[in-house]
mmCIF file of N, CA and C in Angstrom:
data_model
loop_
_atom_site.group_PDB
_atom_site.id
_atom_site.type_symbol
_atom_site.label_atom_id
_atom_site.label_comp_id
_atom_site.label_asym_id
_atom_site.label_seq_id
_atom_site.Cartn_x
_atom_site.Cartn_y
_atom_site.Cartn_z
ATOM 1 N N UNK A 10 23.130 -2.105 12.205
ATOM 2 C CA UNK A 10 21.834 -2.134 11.568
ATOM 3 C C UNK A 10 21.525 -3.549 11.102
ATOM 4 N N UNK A 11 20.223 -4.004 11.265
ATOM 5 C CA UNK A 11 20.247 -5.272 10.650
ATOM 6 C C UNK A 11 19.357 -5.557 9.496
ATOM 7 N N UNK A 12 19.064 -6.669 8.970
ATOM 8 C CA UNK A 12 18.493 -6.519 7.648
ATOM 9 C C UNK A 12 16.601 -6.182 7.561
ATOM 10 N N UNK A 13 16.916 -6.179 6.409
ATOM 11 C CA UNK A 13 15.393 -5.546 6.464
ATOM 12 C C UNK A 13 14.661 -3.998 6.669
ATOM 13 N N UNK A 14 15.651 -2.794 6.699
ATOM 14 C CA UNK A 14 15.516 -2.105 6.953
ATOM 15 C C UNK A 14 15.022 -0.712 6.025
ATOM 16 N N UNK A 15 15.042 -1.387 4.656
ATOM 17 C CA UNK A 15 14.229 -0.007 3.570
ATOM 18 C C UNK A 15 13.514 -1.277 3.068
ATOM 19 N N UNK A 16 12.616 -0.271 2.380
ATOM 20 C CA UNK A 16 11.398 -1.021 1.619
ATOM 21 C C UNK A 16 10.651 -0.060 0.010
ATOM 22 N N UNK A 17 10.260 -0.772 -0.443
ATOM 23 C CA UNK A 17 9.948 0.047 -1.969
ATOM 24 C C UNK A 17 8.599 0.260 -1.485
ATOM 25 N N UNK A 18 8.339 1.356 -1.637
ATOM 26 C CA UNK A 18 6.672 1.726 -1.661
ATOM 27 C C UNK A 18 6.061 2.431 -3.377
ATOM 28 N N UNK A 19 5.413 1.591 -3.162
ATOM 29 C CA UNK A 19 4.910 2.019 -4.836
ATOM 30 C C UNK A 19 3.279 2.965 -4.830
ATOM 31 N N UNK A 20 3.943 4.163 -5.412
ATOM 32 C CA UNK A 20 2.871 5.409 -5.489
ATOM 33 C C UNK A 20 2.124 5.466 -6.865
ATOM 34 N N UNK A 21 0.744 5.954 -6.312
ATOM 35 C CA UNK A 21 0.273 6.613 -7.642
ATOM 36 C C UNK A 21 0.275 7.463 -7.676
ATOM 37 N N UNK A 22 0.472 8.622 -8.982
ATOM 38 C CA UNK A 22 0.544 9.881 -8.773
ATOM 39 C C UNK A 22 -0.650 10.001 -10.192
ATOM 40 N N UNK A 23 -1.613 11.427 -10.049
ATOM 41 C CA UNK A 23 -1.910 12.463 -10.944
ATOM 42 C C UNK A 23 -1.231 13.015 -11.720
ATOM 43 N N UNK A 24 -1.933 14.336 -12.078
ATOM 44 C CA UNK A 24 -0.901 15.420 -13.096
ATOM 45 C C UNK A 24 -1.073 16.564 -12.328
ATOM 46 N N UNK A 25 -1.474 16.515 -11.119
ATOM 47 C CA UNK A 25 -1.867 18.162 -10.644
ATOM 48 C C UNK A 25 -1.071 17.925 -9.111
ATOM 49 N N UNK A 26 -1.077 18.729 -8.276
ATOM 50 C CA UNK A 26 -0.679 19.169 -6.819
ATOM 51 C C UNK A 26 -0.835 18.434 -6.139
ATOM 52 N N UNK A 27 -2.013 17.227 -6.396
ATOM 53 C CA UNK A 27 -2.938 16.637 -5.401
ATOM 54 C C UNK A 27 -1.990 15.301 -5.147
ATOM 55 N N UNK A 28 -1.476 14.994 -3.849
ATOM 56 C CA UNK A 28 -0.666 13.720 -3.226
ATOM 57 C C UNK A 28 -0.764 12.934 -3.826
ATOM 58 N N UNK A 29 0.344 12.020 -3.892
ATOM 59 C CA UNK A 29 0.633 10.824 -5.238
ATOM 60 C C UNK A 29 -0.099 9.928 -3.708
ATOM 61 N N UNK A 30 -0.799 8.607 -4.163
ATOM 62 C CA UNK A 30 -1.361 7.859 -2.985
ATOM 63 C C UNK A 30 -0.350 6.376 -2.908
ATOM 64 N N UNK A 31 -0.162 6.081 -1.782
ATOM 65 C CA UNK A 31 0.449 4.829 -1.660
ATOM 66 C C UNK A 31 -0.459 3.652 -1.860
ATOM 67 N N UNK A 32 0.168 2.820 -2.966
ATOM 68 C CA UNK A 32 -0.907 1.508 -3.431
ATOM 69 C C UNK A 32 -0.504 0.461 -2.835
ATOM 70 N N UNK A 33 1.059 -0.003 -2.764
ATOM 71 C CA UNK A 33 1.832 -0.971 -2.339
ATOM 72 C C UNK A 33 2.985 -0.727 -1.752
ATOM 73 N N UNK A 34 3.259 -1.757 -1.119
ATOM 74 C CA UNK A 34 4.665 -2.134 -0.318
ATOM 75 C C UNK A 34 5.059 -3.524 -1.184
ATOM 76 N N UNK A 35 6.188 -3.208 -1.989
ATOM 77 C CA UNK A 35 6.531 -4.333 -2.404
ATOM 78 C C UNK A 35 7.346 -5.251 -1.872
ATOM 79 N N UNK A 36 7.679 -6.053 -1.687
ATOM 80 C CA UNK A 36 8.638 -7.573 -1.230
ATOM 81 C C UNK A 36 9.577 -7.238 -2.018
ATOM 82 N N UNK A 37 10.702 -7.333 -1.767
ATOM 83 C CA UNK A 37 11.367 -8.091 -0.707
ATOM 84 C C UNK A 37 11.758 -6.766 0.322
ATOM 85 N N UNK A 38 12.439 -6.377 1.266
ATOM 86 C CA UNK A 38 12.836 -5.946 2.196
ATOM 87 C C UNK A 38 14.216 -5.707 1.708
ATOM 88 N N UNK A 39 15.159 -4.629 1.933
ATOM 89 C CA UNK A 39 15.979 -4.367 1.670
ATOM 90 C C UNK A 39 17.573 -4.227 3.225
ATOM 91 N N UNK A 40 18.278 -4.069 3.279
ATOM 92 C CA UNK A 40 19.454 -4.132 4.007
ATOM 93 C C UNK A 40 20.369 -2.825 3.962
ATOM 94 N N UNK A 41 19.804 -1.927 2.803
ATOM 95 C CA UNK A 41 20.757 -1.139 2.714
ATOM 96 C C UNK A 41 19.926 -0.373 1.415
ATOM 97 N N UNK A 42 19.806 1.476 2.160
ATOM 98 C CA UNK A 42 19.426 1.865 0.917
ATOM 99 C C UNK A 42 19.975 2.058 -0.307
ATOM 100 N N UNK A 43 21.240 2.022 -0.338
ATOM 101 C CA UNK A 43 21.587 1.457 -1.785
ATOM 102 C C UNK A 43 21.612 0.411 -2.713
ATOM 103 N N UNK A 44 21.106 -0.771 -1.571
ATOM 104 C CA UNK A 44 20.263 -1.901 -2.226
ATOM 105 C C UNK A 44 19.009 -1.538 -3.082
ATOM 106 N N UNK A 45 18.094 -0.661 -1.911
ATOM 107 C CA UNK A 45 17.044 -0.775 -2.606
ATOM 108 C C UNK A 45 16.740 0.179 -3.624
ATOM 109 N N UNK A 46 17.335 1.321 -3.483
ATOM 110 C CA UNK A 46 17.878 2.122 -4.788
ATOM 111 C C UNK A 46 18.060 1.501 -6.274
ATOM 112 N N UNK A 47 19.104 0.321 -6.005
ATOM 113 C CA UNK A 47 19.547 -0.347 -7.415
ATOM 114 C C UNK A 47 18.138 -1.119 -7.643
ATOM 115 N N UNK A 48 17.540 -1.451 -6.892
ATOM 116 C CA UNK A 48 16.283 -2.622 -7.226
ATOM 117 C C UNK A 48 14.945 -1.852 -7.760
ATOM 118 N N UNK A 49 14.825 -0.060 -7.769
ATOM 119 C CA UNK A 49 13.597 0.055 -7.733
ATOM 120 C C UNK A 49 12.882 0.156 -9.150
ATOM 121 N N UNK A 50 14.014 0.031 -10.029
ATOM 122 C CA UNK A 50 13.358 0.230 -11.936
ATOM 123 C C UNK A 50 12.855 -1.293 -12.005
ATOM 124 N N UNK A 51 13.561 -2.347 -11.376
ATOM 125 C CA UNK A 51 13.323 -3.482 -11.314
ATOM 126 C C UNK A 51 11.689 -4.033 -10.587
ATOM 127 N N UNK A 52 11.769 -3.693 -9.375
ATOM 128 C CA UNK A 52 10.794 -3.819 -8.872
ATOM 129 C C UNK A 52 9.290 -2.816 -9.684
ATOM 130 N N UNK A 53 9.749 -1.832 -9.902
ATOM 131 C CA UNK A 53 8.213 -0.939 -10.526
ATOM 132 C C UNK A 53 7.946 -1.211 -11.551
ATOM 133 N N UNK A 54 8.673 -2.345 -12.355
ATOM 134 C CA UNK A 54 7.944 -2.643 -13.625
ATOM 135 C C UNK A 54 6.863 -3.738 -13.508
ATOM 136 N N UNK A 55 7.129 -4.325 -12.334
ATOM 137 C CA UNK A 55 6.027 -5.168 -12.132
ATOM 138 C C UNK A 55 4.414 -4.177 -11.547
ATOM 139 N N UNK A 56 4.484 -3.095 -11.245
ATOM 140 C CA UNK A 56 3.101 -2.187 -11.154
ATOM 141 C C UNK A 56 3.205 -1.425 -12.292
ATOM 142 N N UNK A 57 3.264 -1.148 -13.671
ATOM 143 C CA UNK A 57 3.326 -0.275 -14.496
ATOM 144 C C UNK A 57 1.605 -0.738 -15.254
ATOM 145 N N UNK A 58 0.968 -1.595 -14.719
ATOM 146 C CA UNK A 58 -0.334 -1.676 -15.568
ATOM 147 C C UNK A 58 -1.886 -1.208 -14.199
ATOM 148 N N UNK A 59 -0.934 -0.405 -13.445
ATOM 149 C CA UNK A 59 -2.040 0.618 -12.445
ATOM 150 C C UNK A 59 -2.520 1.410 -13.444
ATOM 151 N N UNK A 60 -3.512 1.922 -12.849
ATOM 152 C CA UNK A 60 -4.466 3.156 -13.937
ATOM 153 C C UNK A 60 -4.340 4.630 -12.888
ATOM 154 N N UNK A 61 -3.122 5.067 -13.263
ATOM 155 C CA UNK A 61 -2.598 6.500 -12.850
ATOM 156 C C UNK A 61 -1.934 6.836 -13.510
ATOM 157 N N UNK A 62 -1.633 8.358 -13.995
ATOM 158 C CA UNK A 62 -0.835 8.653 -14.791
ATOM 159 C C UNK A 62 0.650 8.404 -14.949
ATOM 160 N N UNK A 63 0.999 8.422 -13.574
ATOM 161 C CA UNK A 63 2.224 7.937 -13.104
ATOM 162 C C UNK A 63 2.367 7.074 -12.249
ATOM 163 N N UNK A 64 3.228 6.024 -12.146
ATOM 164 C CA UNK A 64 3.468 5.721 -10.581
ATOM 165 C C UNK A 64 4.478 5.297 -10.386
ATOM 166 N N UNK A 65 5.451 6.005 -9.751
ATOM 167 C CA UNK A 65 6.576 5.870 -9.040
ATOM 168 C C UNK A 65 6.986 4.481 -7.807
ATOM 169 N N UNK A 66 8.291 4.188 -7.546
ATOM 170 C CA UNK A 66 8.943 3.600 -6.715
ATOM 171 C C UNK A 66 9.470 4.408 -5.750
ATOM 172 N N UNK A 67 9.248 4.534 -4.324
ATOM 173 C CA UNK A 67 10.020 5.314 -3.578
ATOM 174 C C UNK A 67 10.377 4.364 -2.274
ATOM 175 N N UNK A 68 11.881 4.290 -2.265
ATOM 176 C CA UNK A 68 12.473 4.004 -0.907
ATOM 177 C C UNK A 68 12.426 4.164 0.176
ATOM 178 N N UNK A 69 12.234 3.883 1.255
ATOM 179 C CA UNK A 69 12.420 4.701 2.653
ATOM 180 C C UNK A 69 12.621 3.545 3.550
ATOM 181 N N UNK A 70 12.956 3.743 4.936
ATOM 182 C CA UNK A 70 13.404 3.202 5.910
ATOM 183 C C UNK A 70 11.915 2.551 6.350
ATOM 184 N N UNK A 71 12.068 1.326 6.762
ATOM 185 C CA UNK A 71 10.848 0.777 6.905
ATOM 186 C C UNK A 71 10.665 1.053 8.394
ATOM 187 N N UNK A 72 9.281 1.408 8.430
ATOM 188 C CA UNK A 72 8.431 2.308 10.163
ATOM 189 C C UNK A 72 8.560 3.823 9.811
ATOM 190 N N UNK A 73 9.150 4.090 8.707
ATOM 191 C CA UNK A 73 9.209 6.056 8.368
ATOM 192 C C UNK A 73 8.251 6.091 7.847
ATOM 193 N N UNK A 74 7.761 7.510 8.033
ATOM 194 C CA UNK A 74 6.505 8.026 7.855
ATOM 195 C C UNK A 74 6.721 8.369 6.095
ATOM 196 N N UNK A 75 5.607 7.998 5.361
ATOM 197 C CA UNK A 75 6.214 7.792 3.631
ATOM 198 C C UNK A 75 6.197 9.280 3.390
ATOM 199 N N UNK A 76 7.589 10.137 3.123
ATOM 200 C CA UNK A 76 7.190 11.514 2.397
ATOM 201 C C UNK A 76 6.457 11.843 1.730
ATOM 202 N N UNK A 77 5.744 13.317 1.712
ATOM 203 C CA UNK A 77 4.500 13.581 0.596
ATOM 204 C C UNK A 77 4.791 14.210 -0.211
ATOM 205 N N UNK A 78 4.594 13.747 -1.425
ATOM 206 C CA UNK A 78 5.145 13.617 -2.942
ATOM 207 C C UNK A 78 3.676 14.156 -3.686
ATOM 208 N N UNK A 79 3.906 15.125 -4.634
ATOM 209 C CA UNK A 79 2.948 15.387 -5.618
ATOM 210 C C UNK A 79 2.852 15.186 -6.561
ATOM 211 N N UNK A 80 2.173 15.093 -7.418
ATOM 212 C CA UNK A 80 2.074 14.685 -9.088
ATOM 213 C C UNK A 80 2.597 15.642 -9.784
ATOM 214 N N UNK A 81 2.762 16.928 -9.510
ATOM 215 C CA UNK A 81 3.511 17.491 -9.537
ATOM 216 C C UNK A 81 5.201 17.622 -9.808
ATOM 217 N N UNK A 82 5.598 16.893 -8.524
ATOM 218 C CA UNK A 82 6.849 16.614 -8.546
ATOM 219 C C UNK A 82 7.467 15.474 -9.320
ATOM 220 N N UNK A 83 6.433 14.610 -9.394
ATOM 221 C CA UNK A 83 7.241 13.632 -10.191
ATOM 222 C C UNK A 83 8.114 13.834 -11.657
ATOM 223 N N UNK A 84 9.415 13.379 -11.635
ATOM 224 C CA UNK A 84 9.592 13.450 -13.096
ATOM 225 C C UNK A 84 9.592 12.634 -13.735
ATOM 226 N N UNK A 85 9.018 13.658 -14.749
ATOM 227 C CA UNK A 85 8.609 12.602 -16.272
ATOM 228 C C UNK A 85 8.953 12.155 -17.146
ATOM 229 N N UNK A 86 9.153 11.144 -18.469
ATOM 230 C CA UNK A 86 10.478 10.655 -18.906
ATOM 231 C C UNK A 86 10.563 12.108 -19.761
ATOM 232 N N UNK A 87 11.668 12.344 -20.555
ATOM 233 C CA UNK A 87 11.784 13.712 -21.279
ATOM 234 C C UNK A 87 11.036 13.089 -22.397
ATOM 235 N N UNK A 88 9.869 14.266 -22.996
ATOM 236 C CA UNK A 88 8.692 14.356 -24.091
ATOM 237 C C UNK A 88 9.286 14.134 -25.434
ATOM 238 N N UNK A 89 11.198 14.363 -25.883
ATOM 239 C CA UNK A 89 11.607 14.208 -27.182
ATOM 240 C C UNK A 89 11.654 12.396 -27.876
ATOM 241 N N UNK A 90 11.176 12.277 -28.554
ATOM 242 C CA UNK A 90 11.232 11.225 -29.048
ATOM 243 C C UNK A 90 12.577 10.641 -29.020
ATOM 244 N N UNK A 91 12.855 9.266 -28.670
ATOM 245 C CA UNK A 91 13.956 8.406 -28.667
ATOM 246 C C UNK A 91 15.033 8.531 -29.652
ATOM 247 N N UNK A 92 15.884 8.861 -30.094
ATOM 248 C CA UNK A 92 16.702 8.454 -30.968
ATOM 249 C C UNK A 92 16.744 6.876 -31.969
ATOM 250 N N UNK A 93 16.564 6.783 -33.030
ATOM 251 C CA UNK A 93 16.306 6.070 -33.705
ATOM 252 C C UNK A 93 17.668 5.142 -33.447
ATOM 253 N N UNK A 94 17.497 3.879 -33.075
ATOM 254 C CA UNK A 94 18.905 2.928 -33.183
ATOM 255 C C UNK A 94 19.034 2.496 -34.475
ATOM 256 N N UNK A 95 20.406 2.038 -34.809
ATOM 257 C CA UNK A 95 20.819 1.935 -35.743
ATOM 258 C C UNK A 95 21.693 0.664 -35.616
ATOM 259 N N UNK A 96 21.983 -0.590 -36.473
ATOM 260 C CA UNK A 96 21.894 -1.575 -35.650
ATOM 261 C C UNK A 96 23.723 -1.929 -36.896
ATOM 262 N N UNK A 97 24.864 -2.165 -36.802
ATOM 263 C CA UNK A 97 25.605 -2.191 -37.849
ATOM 264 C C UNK A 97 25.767 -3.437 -37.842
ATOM 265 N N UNK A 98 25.832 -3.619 -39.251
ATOM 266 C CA UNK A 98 25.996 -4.846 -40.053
ATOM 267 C C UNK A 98 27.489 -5.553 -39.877
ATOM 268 N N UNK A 99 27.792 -6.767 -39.500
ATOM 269 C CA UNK A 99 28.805 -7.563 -39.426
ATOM 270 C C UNK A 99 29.554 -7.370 -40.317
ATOM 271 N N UNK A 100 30.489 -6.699 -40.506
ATOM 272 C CA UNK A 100 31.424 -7.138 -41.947
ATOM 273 C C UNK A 100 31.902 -8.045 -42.737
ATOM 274 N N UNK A 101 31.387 -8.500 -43.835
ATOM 275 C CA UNK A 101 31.948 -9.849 -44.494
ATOM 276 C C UNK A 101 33.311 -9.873 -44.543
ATOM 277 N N UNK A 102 33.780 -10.878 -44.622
ATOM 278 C CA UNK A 102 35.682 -10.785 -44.973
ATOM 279 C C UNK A 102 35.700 -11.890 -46.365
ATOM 280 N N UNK A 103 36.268 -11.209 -47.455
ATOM 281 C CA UNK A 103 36.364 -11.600 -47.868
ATOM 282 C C UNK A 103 37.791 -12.562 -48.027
ATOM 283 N N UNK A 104 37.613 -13.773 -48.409
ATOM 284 C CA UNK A 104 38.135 -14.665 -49.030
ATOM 285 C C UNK A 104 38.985 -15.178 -49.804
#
């Protein structure tokens, strides 16, 4: 196989049934889908200011026909609020 062979396609998705739409093909080209796997939180933060409810990163072999994905299917981060961090204080030593 030689390089260049997956690619990130960046979707928009709804909240209902109706097909998430393909907006972009992002750069760079990948070698290996577990390359582009590790790259795609990386790469989709640069589209996170689209106006869709969602929009996903999805991989595929570049010349494949892009699977059809619903708004539906996408998952969403979980609705419970974050856990509050808690940050601990250096211990003085005393002297």
């Amino acid at each position: 196989m030689g390089a260049g062979l997956f690619l990130i396609a960046i979707l928009g998705c709804g909240e209902s049934d109706a097909p998430c739409r393909e907006l972009a093909v992002a750069p760079p080209r990948f070698a290996s889908e577990a390359a582009c796997t590790a790259a795609t939180a990386r790469v989709l933060e640069r589209y996170l200011d689209l106006s869709y409810p969602s929009v996903v990163a999805q991989c595929r072999a570049a010349g494949a026909q892009p699977a059809m994905l619903r708004g539906s299917e996408v998952m969403r981060p979980d609705p419970r609020p974050a856990p509050r961090l808690r940050i601990a204080s250096a211990a003085r030593s005393s002297r």
